[in-house]
Amino acid sequence: MSEARSLFAQLRQSAQPEIVNAMERLVRDGPDRMLCRINALAFAASEDLGEEPVVNAFLHASRLGIFDLSWNVLCPGCGGVLDANTSLRTVQSDEYNCALCAAGYEPTLDEMVEVTFTVSPRVRRIAAHNPHELPPLEYFRQIYWSSGVDLPEEDFEAKVDEFVLECLELPPGEKAVISLQLPSDFVIIFEPVTHAAQFLDIKGAPTKERQSLSLVFDRAHRHSEPLELRPGPVRISVENHTEVRTLPSVCVANEALHGLLGRRRPFLTAKRLLSNQTFRDIYRTDTIEVDQRLKITSLTFLFTDLRGSTELYERVGDLAAFDLVKTHFGILNDIVGAEAGAVVKTIGDAVMATFPTPDRAVIAAMRMREAMRKLNQERGSEDLLLKIGIHEGPCIAVNLNERQDYFGQTVNIASRVQHLATSREIFATGSVLGDPRAFSLLTDRGLNPMSQKVTLRGITHEISIFAIP
């Protein structure tokens, strides 16, 4: 642990000490399973720490090599991990299929890609560093199910026993036979390593005759077509044609299974991380491949611009104006980062920023306006007049000009809404004010935004714009 102590000492230079202390205790004393695919938001909640500082601390720790970062594609149905990636670059943009749920999904960065942190082998060796040596129950807990499934700590094995009839470890190239009594229920033979499933619809009169079934696990066949069998004895022949151990498990699709998978908790999504300023600062160009197009169903964009900046340069001179604009950029960057957002880019005197939810963008906008008011007051002038526009909607994450950027109609509307604003105004669209949290924070402050219908260039339909006083 001497190297670990040195790394944590370095981490204290960029993360809050109480967070680093909690992380160090976890690495030193936590059981192996708690150091595999750590849910940063759950860790923050358990330690009563702020989410954003904790996420930032894990990012800095990953940069130092304390943790390995993983981008996991999830099934929104069962919460299983369909694909684990060390980089967002290797996440496919087309369909992923879940054999357990018999459904296909086009991945989005909102709720289908989680980001987790696993302790590095150089800091501490844990069993999950060799996942194919984990006991079957721990493989399900640590490798198959995502960090968003809130699995019980104390009675996990007992809960699983309520729906698992049989679980087998099958080495590479080996064959085996599972003999058991089939209940009058819907049964699933599921293999988590190859993500294969065979559904058995058990119905009709019970039989004493032994029924037979053969399955081959080879990563190619999903066995998704249901088979009808009768309650009674069955002989299931299984063959492993892969290069690793497989774990065929016979499960009953009962209330116990649905109850376990229905326990969910918040997790760190790829969308949220892409809108994190610390992440963008650390992983500037190593995020998305040039040809990747990753969908986000909802992201909030905030554009700002300084009114009359050309006149400002003429009035106070280039050097003084440059210093003033630079100060304004620093203030805006700090506010964006504090509200869980990230600055995507600056264009002249303008800023483009993203936020995971509309309410964070609205709070940031009001803080920006107040910060500029105070700065002007301190200077005894009205040099910095900020125009702000906010819009929320779907977009595509892309790599543009060697930078992680966003593309789509939502971005265009947000930019044009900002152009409508005059000095000191915050213009937000109906989709922003339609968010319950954004609407609530305005009503709590006694603010009553005035609305108007406008037509924007390039947009066929009118949209509602609200001026936030």
GROMACS .gro file of C-alpha atoms in nm:
model
  469
    1MET     CA    1   0.000   0.000   0.000
    2SER     CA    2   0.303   0.231   0.000
    3GLU     CA    3   0.244   0.322  -0.367
    4ALA     CA    4  -0.125   0.371  -0.287
    5ARG     CA    5  -0.041   0.613  -0.006
    6SER     CA    6   0.177   0.812  -0.242
    7LEU     CA    7  -0.100   0.826  -0.505
    8PHE     CA    8  -0.359   0.936  -0.251
    9ALA     CA    9  -0.119   1.206  -0.131
   10GLN     CA   10  -0.105   1.335  -0.489
   11LEU     CA   11  -0.483   1.314  -0.514
   12ARG     CA   12  -0.521   1.547  -0.215
   13GLN     CA   13  -0.371   1.823  -0.428
   14SER     CA   14  -0.672   1.818  -0.665
   15ALA     CA   15  -0.963   1.675  -0.459
   16GLN     CA   16  -1.128   1.759  -0.129
   17PRO     CA   17  -0.942   1.596   0.166
   18GLU     CA   18  -1.255   1.440   0.323
   19ILE     CA   19  -1.339   1.272  -0.010
   20VAL     CA   20  -0.985   1.143  -0.054
   21ASN     CA   21  -0.989   1.008   0.304
   22ALA     CA   22  -1.314   0.821   0.234
   23MET     CA   23  -1.176   0.677  -0.089
   24GLU     CA   24  -0.855   0.571   0.082
   25ARG     CA   25  -1.053   0.393   0.357
   26LEU     CA   26  -1.256   0.212   0.094
   27VAL     CA   27  -0.947   0.094  -0.094
   28ARG     CA   28  -0.774  -0.010   0.226
   29ASP     CA   29  -1.060  -0.174   0.418
   30GLY     CA   30  -1.350  -0.240   0.179
   31PRO     CA   31  -1.437  -0.594   0.066
   32ASP     CA   32  -1.331  -0.685  -0.287
   33ARG     CA   33  -1.682  -0.659  -0.431
   34MET     CA   34  -1.712  -0.294  -0.324
   35LEU     CA   35  -1.402  -0.202  -0.526
   36CYS     CA   36  -1.535  -0.338  -0.855
   37ARG     CA   37  -1.735  -0.099  -1.074
   38ILE     CA   38  -1.790   0.159  -0.802
   39ASN     CA   39  -2.103   0.370  -0.838
   40ALA     CA   40  -1.970   0.720  -0.765
   41LEU     CA   41  -2.316   0.859  -0.681
   42ALA     CA   42  -2.391   0.574  -0.438
   43PHE     CA   43  -2.049   0.628  -0.279
   44ALA     CA   44  -2.126   0.999  -0.234
   45ALA     CA   45  -2.460   0.916  -0.072
   46SER     CA   46  -2.313   0.655   0.163
   47GLU     CA   47  -2.040   0.895   0.278
   48ASP     CA   48  -2.274   1.198   0.291
   49LEU     CA   49  -2.060   1.386   0.040
   50GLY     CA   50  -2.151   1.608  -0.254
   51GLU     CA   51  -2.198   1.425  -0.584
   52GLU     CA   52  -2.005   1.662  -0.809
   53PRO     CA   53  -1.692   1.681  -0.589
   54VAL     CA   54  -1.698   1.302  -0.555
   55VAL     CA   55  -1.724   1.250  -0.932
   56ASN     CA   56  -1.441   1.498  -0.984
   57ALA     CA   57  -1.230   1.317  -0.724
   58PHE     CA   58  -1.282   0.981  -0.896
   59LEU     CA   59  -1.183   1.137  -1.229
   60HIS     CA   60  -0.862   1.278  -1.081
   61ALA     CA   61  -0.797   0.942  -0.912
   62SER     CA   62  -0.839   0.766  -1.246
   63ARG     CA   63  -0.594   1.004  -1.407
   64LEU     CA   64  -0.341   0.913  -1.136
   65GLY     CA   65  -0.401   0.540  -1.191
   66ILE     CA   66  -0.581   0.465  -0.863
   67PHE     CA   67  -0.896   0.352  -1.047
   68ASP     CA   68  -0.974   0.223  -1.394
   69LEU     CA   69  -1.268   0.391  -1.563
   70SER     CA   70  -1.526   0.178  -1.749
   71TRP     CA   71  -1.810   0.272  -1.988
   72ASN     CA   72  -2.075   0.002  -1.961
   73VAL     CA   73  -2.368  -0.035  -2.202
   74LEU     CA   74  -2.675  -0.136  -2.002
   75CYS     CA   75  -3.003  -0.308  -2.070
   76PRO     CA   76  -3.271  -0.068  -1.946
   77GLY     CA   77  -3.496  -0.364  -1.871
   78CYS     CA   78  -3.295  -0.594  -1.644
   79GLY     CA   79  -3.005  -0.360  -1.566
   80GLY     CA   80  -2.751  -0.607  -1.701
   81VAL     CA   81  -2.420  -0.497  -1.857
   82LEU     CA   82  -2.436  -0.580  -2.228
   83ASP     CA   83  -2.089  -0.448  -2.307
   84ALA     CA   84  -1.801  -0.311  -2.098
   85ASN     CA   85  -1.556  -0.065  -2.252
   86THR     CA   86  -1.242   0.104  -2.129
   87SER     CA   87  -1.324   0.400  -2.356
   88LEU     CA   88  -1.637   0.558  -2.499
   89ARG     CA   89  -1.465   0.522  -2.836
   90THR     CA   90  -1.550   0.150  -2.851
   91VAL     CA   91  -1.921   0.189  -2.771
   92GLN     CA   92  -2.119   0.094  -3.081
   93SER     CA   93  -2.376   0.340  -3.213
   94ASP     CA   94  -2.613   0.075  -3.349
   95GLU     CA   95  -2.827  -0.181  -3.165
   96TYR     CA   96  -2.742  -0.386  -2.858
   97ASN     CA   97  -2.950  -0.693  -2.772
   98CYS     CA   98  -3.035  -0.833  -2.430
   99ALA     CA   99  -3.102  -1.207  -2.441
  100LEU     CA  100  -3.250  -1.207  -2.092
  101CYS     CA  101  -3.512  -0.946  -2.186
  102ALA     CA  102  -3.537  -1.063  -2.551
  103ALA     CA  103  -3.516  -0.701  -2.663
  104GLY     CA  104  -3.290  -0.479  -2.871
  105TYR     CA  105  -3.191  -0.122  -2.787
  106GLU     CA  106  -3.017   0.161  -2.965
  107PRO     CA  107  -2.773   0.294  -2.704
  108THR     CA  108  -2.818   0.647  -2.574
  109LEU     CA  109  -2.580   0.821  -2.337
  110ASP     CA  110  -2.862   0.925  -2.100
  111GLU     CA  111  -2.948   0.603  -1.915
  112MET     CA  112  -2.795   0.322  -2.122
  113VAL     CA  113  -2.425   0.392  -2.066
  114GLU     CA  114  -2.295   0.402  -1.709
  115VAL     CA  115  -1.948   0.507  -1.597
  116THR     CA  116  -1.793   0.312  -1.311
  117PHE     CA  117  -1.455   0.295  -1.136
  118THR     CA  118  -1.262  -0.021  -1.043
  119VAL     CA  119  -0.955  -0.012  -0.823
  120SER     CA  120  -0.637  -0.058  -1.024
  121PRO     CA  121  -0.435  -0.380  -0.974
  122ARG     CA  122  -0.129  -0.164  -0.901
  123VAL     CA  123  -0.310  -0.024  -0.596
  124ARG     CA  124  -0.489  -0.336  -0.473
  125ARG     CA  125  -0.560  -0.675  -0.628
  126ILE     CA  126  -0.923  -0.783  -0.608
  127ALA     CA  127  -1.099  -1.099  -0.723
  128ALA     CA  128  -1.283  -0.917  -1.004
  129HIS     CA  129  -0.953  -0.849  -1.181
  130ASN     CA  130  -0.992  -1.215  -1.285
  131PRO     CA  131  -1.369  -1.222  -1.342
  132HIS     CA  132  -1.376  -1.576  -1.481
  133GLU     CA  133  -1.251  -1.703  -1.146
  134LEU     CA  134  -1.531  -1.540  -0.947
  135PRO     CA  135  -1.793  -1.768  -0.789
  136PRO     CA  136  -2.111  -1.762  -1.003
  137LEU     CA  137  -2.304  -1.551  -0.753
  138GLU     CA  138  -2.028  -1.290  -0.739
  139TYR     CA  139  -1.996  -1.288  -1.118
  140PHE     CA  140  -2.361  -1.190  -1.139
  141ARG     CA  141  -2.321  -0.931  -0.864
  142GLN     CA  142  -1.993  -0.771  -0.974
  143ILE     CA  143  -1.978  -0.826  -1.350
  144TYR     CA  144  -2.323  -0.885  -1.498
  145TRP     CA  145  -2.549  -0.643  -1.312
  146SER     CA  146  -2.485  -0.274  -1.341
  147SER     CA  147  -2.414  -0.035  -1.056
  148GLY     CA  148  -2.767   0.100  -1.102
  149VAL     CA  149  -2.921  -0.222  -0.970
  150ASP     CA  150  -2.943  -0.179  -0.592
  151LEU     CA  151  -2.850  -0.530  -0.484
  152PRO     CA  152  -2.889  -0.614  -0.114
  153GLU     CA  153  -2.568  -0.649   0.084
  154GLU     CA  154  -2.681  -0.876   0.368
  155ASP     CA  155  -2.915  -1.139   0.224
  156PHE     CA  156  -2.812  -1.137  -0.141
  157GLU     CA  157  -2.755  -1.514  -0.161
  158ALA     CA  158  -3.089  -1.589   0.003
  159LYS     CA  159  -3.267  -1.354  -0.236
  160VAL     CA  160  -3.107  -1.521  -0.539
  161ASP     CA  161  -3.200  -1.868  -0.409
  162GLU     CA  162  -3.565  -1.765  -0.435
  163PHE     CA  163  -3.550  -1.771  -0.817
  164VAL     CA  164  -3.240  -1.974  -0.916
  165LEU     CA  165  -3.308  -2.348  -0.946
  166GLU     CA  166  -2.957  -2.446  -1.056
  167CYS     CA  167  -2.629  -2.277  -1.143
  168LEU     CA  168  -2.335  -2.452  -1.304
  169GLU     CA  169  -1.972  -2.364  -1.373
  170LEU     CA  170  -1.878  -2.502  -1.713
  171PRO     CA  171  -1.509  -2.486  -1.813
  172PRO     CA  172  -1.405  -2.415  -2.174
  173GLY     CA  173  -1.477  -2.706  -2.409
  174GLU     CA  174  -1.660  -2.906  -2.143
  175LYS     CA  175  -2.005  -3.068  -2.140
  176ALA     CA  176  -2.240  -3.121  -1.850
  177VAL     CA  177  -2.593  -3.225  -1.766
  178ILE     CA  178  -2.839  -3.042  -1.543
  179SER     CA  179  -3.119  -3.259  -1.406
  180LEU     CA  180  -3.406  -3.100  -1.217
  181GLN     CA  181  -3.784  -3.077  -1.175
  182LEU     CA  182  -3.952  -2.805  -1.380
  183PRO     CA  183  -4.218  -2.607  -1.193
  184SER     CA  184  -4.539  -2.480  -1.355
  185ASP     CA  185  -4.386  -2.145  -1.432
  186PHE     CA  186  -4.192  -1.948  -1.693
  187VAL     CA  187  -3.829  -2.064  -1.673
  188ILE     CA  188  -3.518  -1.901  -1.820
  189ILE     CA  189  -3.188  -2.076  -1.879
  190PHE     CA  190  -2.950  -1.781  -1.877
  191GLU     CA  191  -2.577  -1.769  -1.938
  192PRO     CA  192  -2.428  -1.429  -1.836
  193VAL     CA  193  -2.083  -1.464  -1.995
  194THR     CA  194  -2.207  -1.517  -2.352
  195HIS     CA  195  -2.536  -1.333  -2.285
  196ALA     CA  196  -2.739  -1.631  -2.408
  197ALA     CA  197  -3.087  -1.723  -2.291
  198GLN     CA  198  -3.337  -1.999  -2.357
  199PHE     CA  199  -3.697  -1.941  -2.249
  200LEU     CA  200  -3.904  -2.237  -2.133
  201ASP     CA  201  -4.282  -2.199  -2.114
  202ILE     CA  202  -4.378  -2.469  -1.865
  203LYS     CA  203  -4.746  -2.550  -1.894
  204GLY     CA  204  -4.995  -2.833  -1.919
  205ALA     CA  205  -5.040  -3.145  -1.708
  206PRO     CA  206  -4.737  -3.261  -1.506
  207THR     CA  207  -4.544  -3.553  -1.652
  208LYS     CA  208  -4.322  -3.820  -1.501
  209GLU     CA  209  -4.141  -3.880  -1.829
  210ARG     CA  210  -3.798  -3.720  -1.847
  211GLN     CA  211  -3.781  -3.440  -2.103
  212SER     CA  212  -3.457  -3.347  -2.278
  213LEU     CA  213  -3.301  -3.026  -2.399
  214SER     CA  214  -2.956  -2.945  -2.544
  215LEU     CA  215  -2.785  -2.606  -2.545
  216VAL     CA  216  -2.451  -2.492  -2.688
  217PHE     CA  217  -2.284  -2.172  -2.568
  218ASP     CA  218  -2.059  -2.026  -2.839
  219ARG     CA  219  -2.130  -1.646  -2.839
  220ALA     CA  220  -2.323  -1.683  -3.167
  221HIS     CA  221  -2.656  -1.838  -3.067
  222ARG     CA  222  -2.890  -1.653  -2.831
  223HIS     CA  223  -3.150  -1.935  -2.787
  224SER     CA  224  -3.425  -1.674  -2.762
  225GLU     CA  225  -3.715  -1.871  -2.915
  226PRO     CA  226  -3.937  -2.005  -2.631
  227LEU     CA  227  -3.984  -2.380  -2.597
  228GLU     CA  228  -4.292  -2.543  -2.446
  229LEU     CA  229  -4.232  -2.813  -2.187
  230ARG     CA  230  -4.448  -2.973  -1.919
  231PRO     CA  231  -4.393  -2.964  -1.544
  232GLY     CA  232  -4.176  -3.255  -1.438
  233PRO     CA  233  -3.824  -3.394  -1.477
  234VAL     CA  234  -3.593  -3.250  -1.740
  235ARG     CA  235  -3.239  -3.332  -1.855
  236ILE     CA  236  -3.056  -3.025  -1.990
  237SER     CA  237  -2.733  -3.101  -2.179
  238VAL     CA  238  -2.502  -2.798  -2.201
  239GLU     CA  239  -2.180  -2.754  -2.398
  240ASN     CA  240  -1.929  -2.470  -2.371
  241HIS     CA  241  -1.772  -2.392  -2.707
  242THR     CA  242  -1.606  -2.071  -2.588
  243GLU     CA  243  -1.255  -2.005  -2.463
  244VAL     CA  244  -1.369  -1.909  -2.112
  245ARG     CA  245  -1.580  -2.054  -1.833
  246THR     CA  246  -1.955  -2.018  -1.874
  247LEU     CA  247  -2.224  -2.008  -1.603
  248PRO     CA  248  -2.552  -2.162  -1.725
  249SER     CA  249  -2.820  -2.082  -1.468
  250VAL     CA  250  -3.178  -2.205  -1.453
  251CYS     CA  251  -3.406  -1.933  -1.316
  252VAL     CA  252  -3.777  -1.895  -1.251
  253ALA     CA  253  -3.921  -1.566  -1.375
  254ASN     CA  254  -4.109  -1.506  -1.051
  255GLU     CA  255  -4.177  -1.211  -0.824
  256ALA     CA  256  -3.846  -1.265  -0.642
  257LEU     CA  257  -3.652  -1.212  -0.967
  258HIS     CA  258  -3.857  -0.912  -1.073
  259GLY     CA  259  -3.834  -0.767  -0.722
  260LEU     CA  260  -3.454  -0.792  -0.718
  261LEU     CA  261  -3.414  -0.636  -1.063
  262GLY     CA  262  -3.668  -0.366  -0.980
  263ARG     CA  263  -3.445  -0.222  -0.706
  264ARG     CA  264  -3.274   0.069  -0.882
  265ARG     CA  265  -3.059   0.362  -0.773
  266PRO     CA  266  -2.902   0.659  -0.951
  267PHE     CA  267  -2.575   0.600  -1.132
  268LEU     CA  268  -2.321   0.811  -1.317
  269THR     CA  269  -2.432   0.828  -1.680
  270ALA     CA  270  -2.212   0.896  -1.980
  271LYS     CA  271  -2.423   1.204  -2.055
  272ARG     CA  272  -2.355   1.348  -1.712
  273LEU     CA  273  -1.983   1.279  -1.740
  274LEU     CA  274  -1.956   1.440  -2.083
  275SER     CA  275  -2.110   1.751  -1.925
  276ASN     CA  276  -1.859   1.750  -1.641
  277GLN     CA  277  -1.591   2.019  -1.663
  278THR     CA  278  -1.326   1.812  -1.486
  279PHE     CA  279  -1.378   1.526  -1.730
  280ARG     CA  280  -1.348   1.758  -2.030
  281ASP     CA  281  -1.032   1.912  -1.885
  282ILE     CA  282  -0.866   1.574  -1.824
  283TYR     CA  283  -0.984   1.384  -2.132
  284ARG     CA  284  -0.974   1.663  -2.389
  285THR     CA  285  -0.950   1.462  -2.711
  286ASP     CA  286  -0.966   1.100  -2.594
  287THR     CA  287  -1.345   1.066  -2.578
  288ILE     CA  288  -1.519   0.995  -2.908
  289GLU     CA  289  -1.391   0.865  -3.241
  290VAL     CA  290  -1.418   1.095  -3.541
  291ASP     CA  291  -1.682   0.875  -3.707
  292GLN     CA  292  -1.887   0.807  -3.393
  293ARG     CA  293  -2.238   0.950  -3.355
  294LEU     CA  294  -2.373   0.883  -3.005
  295LYS     CA  295  -2.729   0.982  -2.923
  296ILE     CA  296  -2.841   1.178  -2.619
  297THR     CA  297  -3.218   1.203  -2.569
  298SER     CA  298  -3.204   1.513  -2.348
  299LEU     CA  299  -2.927   1.765  -2.289
  300THR     CA  300  -2.953   2.132  -2.191
  301PHE     CA  301  -2.750   2.391  -2.381
  302LEU     CA  302  -2.667   2.739  -2.256
  303PHE     CA  303  -2.519   3.007  -2.481
  304THR     CA  304  -2.389   3.341  -2.360
  305ASP     CA  305  -2.256   3.645  -2.541
  306LEU     CA  306  -2.137   3.991  -2.439
  307ARG     CA  307  -2.344   4.275  -2.577
  308GLY     CA  308  -2.141   4.556  -2.729
  309SER     CA  309  -1.801   4.389  -2.692
  310THR     CA  310  -1.674   4.564  -3.006
  311GLU     CA  311  -1.756   4.900  -2.854
  312LEU     CA  312  -1.590   4.787  -2.531
  313TYR     CA  313  -1.257   4.733  -2.711
  314GLU     CA  314  -1.284   5.078  -2.866
  315ARG     CA  315  -1.379   5.243  -2.538
  316VAL     CA  316  -1.121   5.097  -2.297
  317GLY     CA  317  -0.854   4.973  -2.535
  318ASP     CA  318  -0.754   4.624  -2.646
  319LEU     CA  319  -0.544   4.530  -2.341
  320ALA     CA  320  -0.796   4.639  -2.077
  321ALA     CA  321  -1.086   4.489  -2.275
  322PHE     CA  322  -0.901   4.160  -2.318
  323ASP     CA  323  -0.833   4.138  -1.943
  324LEU     CA  324  -1.196   4.217  -1.867
  325VAL     CA  325  -1.328   3.956  -2.111
  326LYS     CA  326  -1.082   3.703  -1.972
  327THR     CA  327  -1.208   3.774  -1.618
  328HIS     CA  328  -1.565   3.724  -1.741
  329PHE     CA  329  -1.469   3.387  -1.896
  330GLY     CA  330  -1.314   3.274  -1.567
  331ILE     CA  331  -1.627   3.364  -1.371
  332LEU     CA  332  -1.854   3.184  -1.618
  333ASN     CA  333  -1.633   2.873  -1.620
  334ASP     CA  334  -1.644   2.852  -1.241
  335ILE     CA  335  -2.022   2.887  -1.233
  336VAL     CA  336  -2.073   2.627  -1.507
  337GLY     CA  337  -1.851   2.376  -1.327
  338ALA     CA  338  -2.022   2.440  -0.991
  339GLU     CA  339  -2.360   2.359  -1.147
  340ALA     CA  340  -2.253   2.021  -1.290
  341GLY     CA  341  -2.201   2.166  -1.636
  342ALA     CA  342  -1.913   2.194  -1.878
  343VAL     CA  343  -1.794   2.458  -2.121
  344VAL     CA  344  -1.789   2.299  -2.465
  345LYS     CA  345  -1.619   2.589  -2.639
  346THR     CA  346  -1.584   2.965  -2.660
  347ILE     CA  347  -1.653   3.151  -2.982
  348GLY     CA  348  -1.516   3.504  -2.969
  349ASP     CA  349  -1.675   3.650  -2.656
  350ALA     CA  350  -1.946   3.380  -2.648
  351VAL     CA  351  -1.965   3.061  -2.441
  352MET     CA  352  -2.138   2.732  -2.524
  353ALA     CA  353  -2.200   2.512  -2.221
  354THR     CA  354  -2.397   2.196  -2.148
  355PHE     CA  355  -2.582   2.079  -1.839
  356PRO     CA  356  -2.736   1.739  -1.761
  357THR     CA  357  -3.071   1.894  -1.659
  358PRO     CA  358  -3.253   2.223  -1.732
  359ASP     CA  359  -3.267   2.337  -1.369
  360ARG     CA  360  -2.887   2.339  -1.339
  361ALA     CA  361  -2.864   2.556  -1.652
  362VAL     CA  362  -3.125   2.802  -1.521
  363ILE     CA  363  -2.946   2.831  -1.186
  364ALA     CA  364  -2.616   2.885  -1.367
  365ALA     CA  365  -2.772   3.155  -1.589
  366MET     CA  366  -2.906   3.348  -1.291
  367ARG     CA  367  -2.571   3.319  -1.112
  368MET     CA  368  -2.392   3.445  -1.424
  369ARG     CA  369  -2.619   3.745  -1.453
  370GLU     CA  370  -2.572   3.832  -1.085
  371ALA     CA  371  -2.194   3.786  -1.108
  372MET     CA  372  -2.175   4.028  -1.404
  373ARG     CA  373  -2.390   4.278  -1.216
  374LYS     CA  374  -2.152   4.268  -0.919
  375LEU     CA  375  -1.846   4.296  -1.141
  376ASN     CA  376  -1.991   4.600  -1.315
  377GLN     CA  377  -2.082   4.753  -0.980
  378GLU     CA  378  -1.727   4.706  -0.853
  379ARG     CA  379  -1.590   4.873  -1.166
  380GLY     CA  380  -1.847   5.151  -1.165
  381SER     CA  381  -1.940   5.083  -1.526
  382GLU     CA  382  -2.179   4.880  -1.742
  383ASP     CA  383  -1.913   4.721  -1.960
  384LEU     CA  384  -2.022   4.357  -1.920
  385LEU     CA  385  -2.380   4.305  -2.037
  386LEU     CA  386  -2.449   3.934  -2.074
  387LYS     CA  387  -2.708   3.782  -2.307
  388ILE     CA  388  -2.809   3.424  -2.226
  389GLY     CA  389  -3.017   3.164  -2.411
  390ILE     CA  390  -3.113   2.815  -2.289
  391HIS     CA  391  -3.275   2.522  -2.470
  392GLU     CA  392  -3.315   2.152  -2.395
  393GLY     CA  393  -3.365   1.854  -2.625
  394PRO     CA  394  -3.204   1.560  -2.808
  395CYS     CA  395  -2.865   1.584  -2.975
  396ILE     CA  396  -2.572   1.382  -3.099
  397ALA     CA  397  -2.231   1.373  -2.932
  398VAL     CA  398  -1.957   1.397  -3.195
  399ASN     CA  399  -1.586   1.460  -3.238
  400LEU     CA  400  -1.551   1.789  -3.423
  401ASN     CA  401  -1.222   1.970  -3.484
  402GLU     CA  402  -1.043   1.733  -3.244
  403ARG     CA  403  -1.285   1.821  -2.966
  404GLN     CA  404  -1.587   1.651  -2.813
  405ASP     CA  405  -1.881   1.856  -2.936
  406TYR     CA  406  -2.255   1.833  -3.004
  407PHE     CA  407  -2.462   1.850  -3.317
  408GLY     CA  408  -2.832   1.883  -3.397
  409GLN     CA  409  -3.139   2.103  -3.402
  410THR     CA  410  -3.131   2.153  -3.024
  411VAL     CA  411  -2.790   2.320  -3.046
  412ASN     CA  412  -2.905   2.545  -3.329
  413ILE     CA  413  -3.217   2.657  -3.141
  414ALA     CA  414  -3.021   2.730  -2.822
  415SER     CA  415  -2.779   2.950  -3.014
  416ARG     CA  416  -3.056   3.141  -3.190
  417VAL     CA  417  -3.252   3.191  -2.867
  418GLN     CA  418  -2.944   3.361  -2.721
  419HIS     CA  419  -2.927   3.594  -3.022
  420LEU     CA  420  -3.283   3.709  -2.944
  421ALA     CA  421  -3.189   3.821  -2.594
  422THR     CA  422  -3.096   4.179  -2.516
  423SER     CA  423  -2.867   4.290  -2.233
  424ARG     CA  424  -2.914   4.121  -1.897
  425GLU     CA  425  -3.189   3.896  -2.031
  426ILE     CA  426  -3.214   3.521  -1.988
  427PHE     CA  427  -3.426   3.360  -2.258
  428ALA     CA  428  -3.532   2.999  -2.206
  429THR     CA  429  -3.752   2.783  -2.427
  430GLY     CA  430  -4.071   2.604  -2.328
  431SER     CA  431  -3.886   2.272  -2.300
  432VAL     CA  432  -3.664   2.426  -2.030
  433LEU     CA  433  -3.948   2.578  -1.830
  434GLY     CA  434  -4.146   2.258  -1.881
  435ASP     CA  435  -3.898   2.079  -1.657
  436PRO     CA  436  -4.061   2.055  -1.310
  437ARG     CA  437  -3.737   2.132  -1.124
  438ALA     CA  438  -3.659   2.436  -1.340
  439PHE     CA  439  -4.014   2.567  -1.305
  440SER     CA  440  -4.012   2.506  -0.929
  441LEU     CA  441  -3.688   2.695  -0.866
  442LEU     CA  442  -3.829   3.001  -1.044
  443THR     CA  443  -4.161   2.994  -0.857
  444ASP     CA  444  -3.975   2.944  -0.527
  445ARG     CA  445  -3.793   3.270  -0.602
  446GLY     CA  446  -4.115   3.450  -0.693
  447LEU     CA  447  -4.010   3.487  -1.057
  448ASN     CA  448  -4.278   3.491  -1.326
  449PRO     CA  449  -4.124   3.452  -1.674
  450MET     CA  450  -4.305   3.629  -1.957
  451SER     CA  451  -4.367   3.418  -2.265
  452GLN     CA  452  -4.388   3.492  -2.636
  453LYS     CA  453  -4.408   3.292  -2.956
  454VAL     CA  454  -4.120   3.341  -3.197
  455THR     CA  455  -4.008   3.209  -3.532
  456LEU     CA  456  -3.641   3.123  -3.562
  457ARG     CA  457  -3.444   3.111  -3.884
  458GLY     CA  458  -3.431   2.757  -4.017
  459ILE     CA  459  -3.700   2.630  -3.776
  460THR     CA  460  -4.032   2.553  -3.941
  461HIS     CA  461  -4.256   2.584  -3.635
  462GLU     CA  462  -4.297   2.859  -3.378
  463ILE     CA  463  -4.148   2.801  -3.036
  464SER     CA  464  -4.228   2.948  -2.695
  465ILE     CA  465  -3.963   3.175  -2.543
  466PHE     CA  466  -3.969   3.281  -2.178
  467ALA     CA  467  -3.786   3.588  -2.050
  468ILE     CA  468  -3.665   3.520  -1.696
  469PRO     CA  469  -3.675   3.848  -1.495
   0.00000   0.00000   0.00000
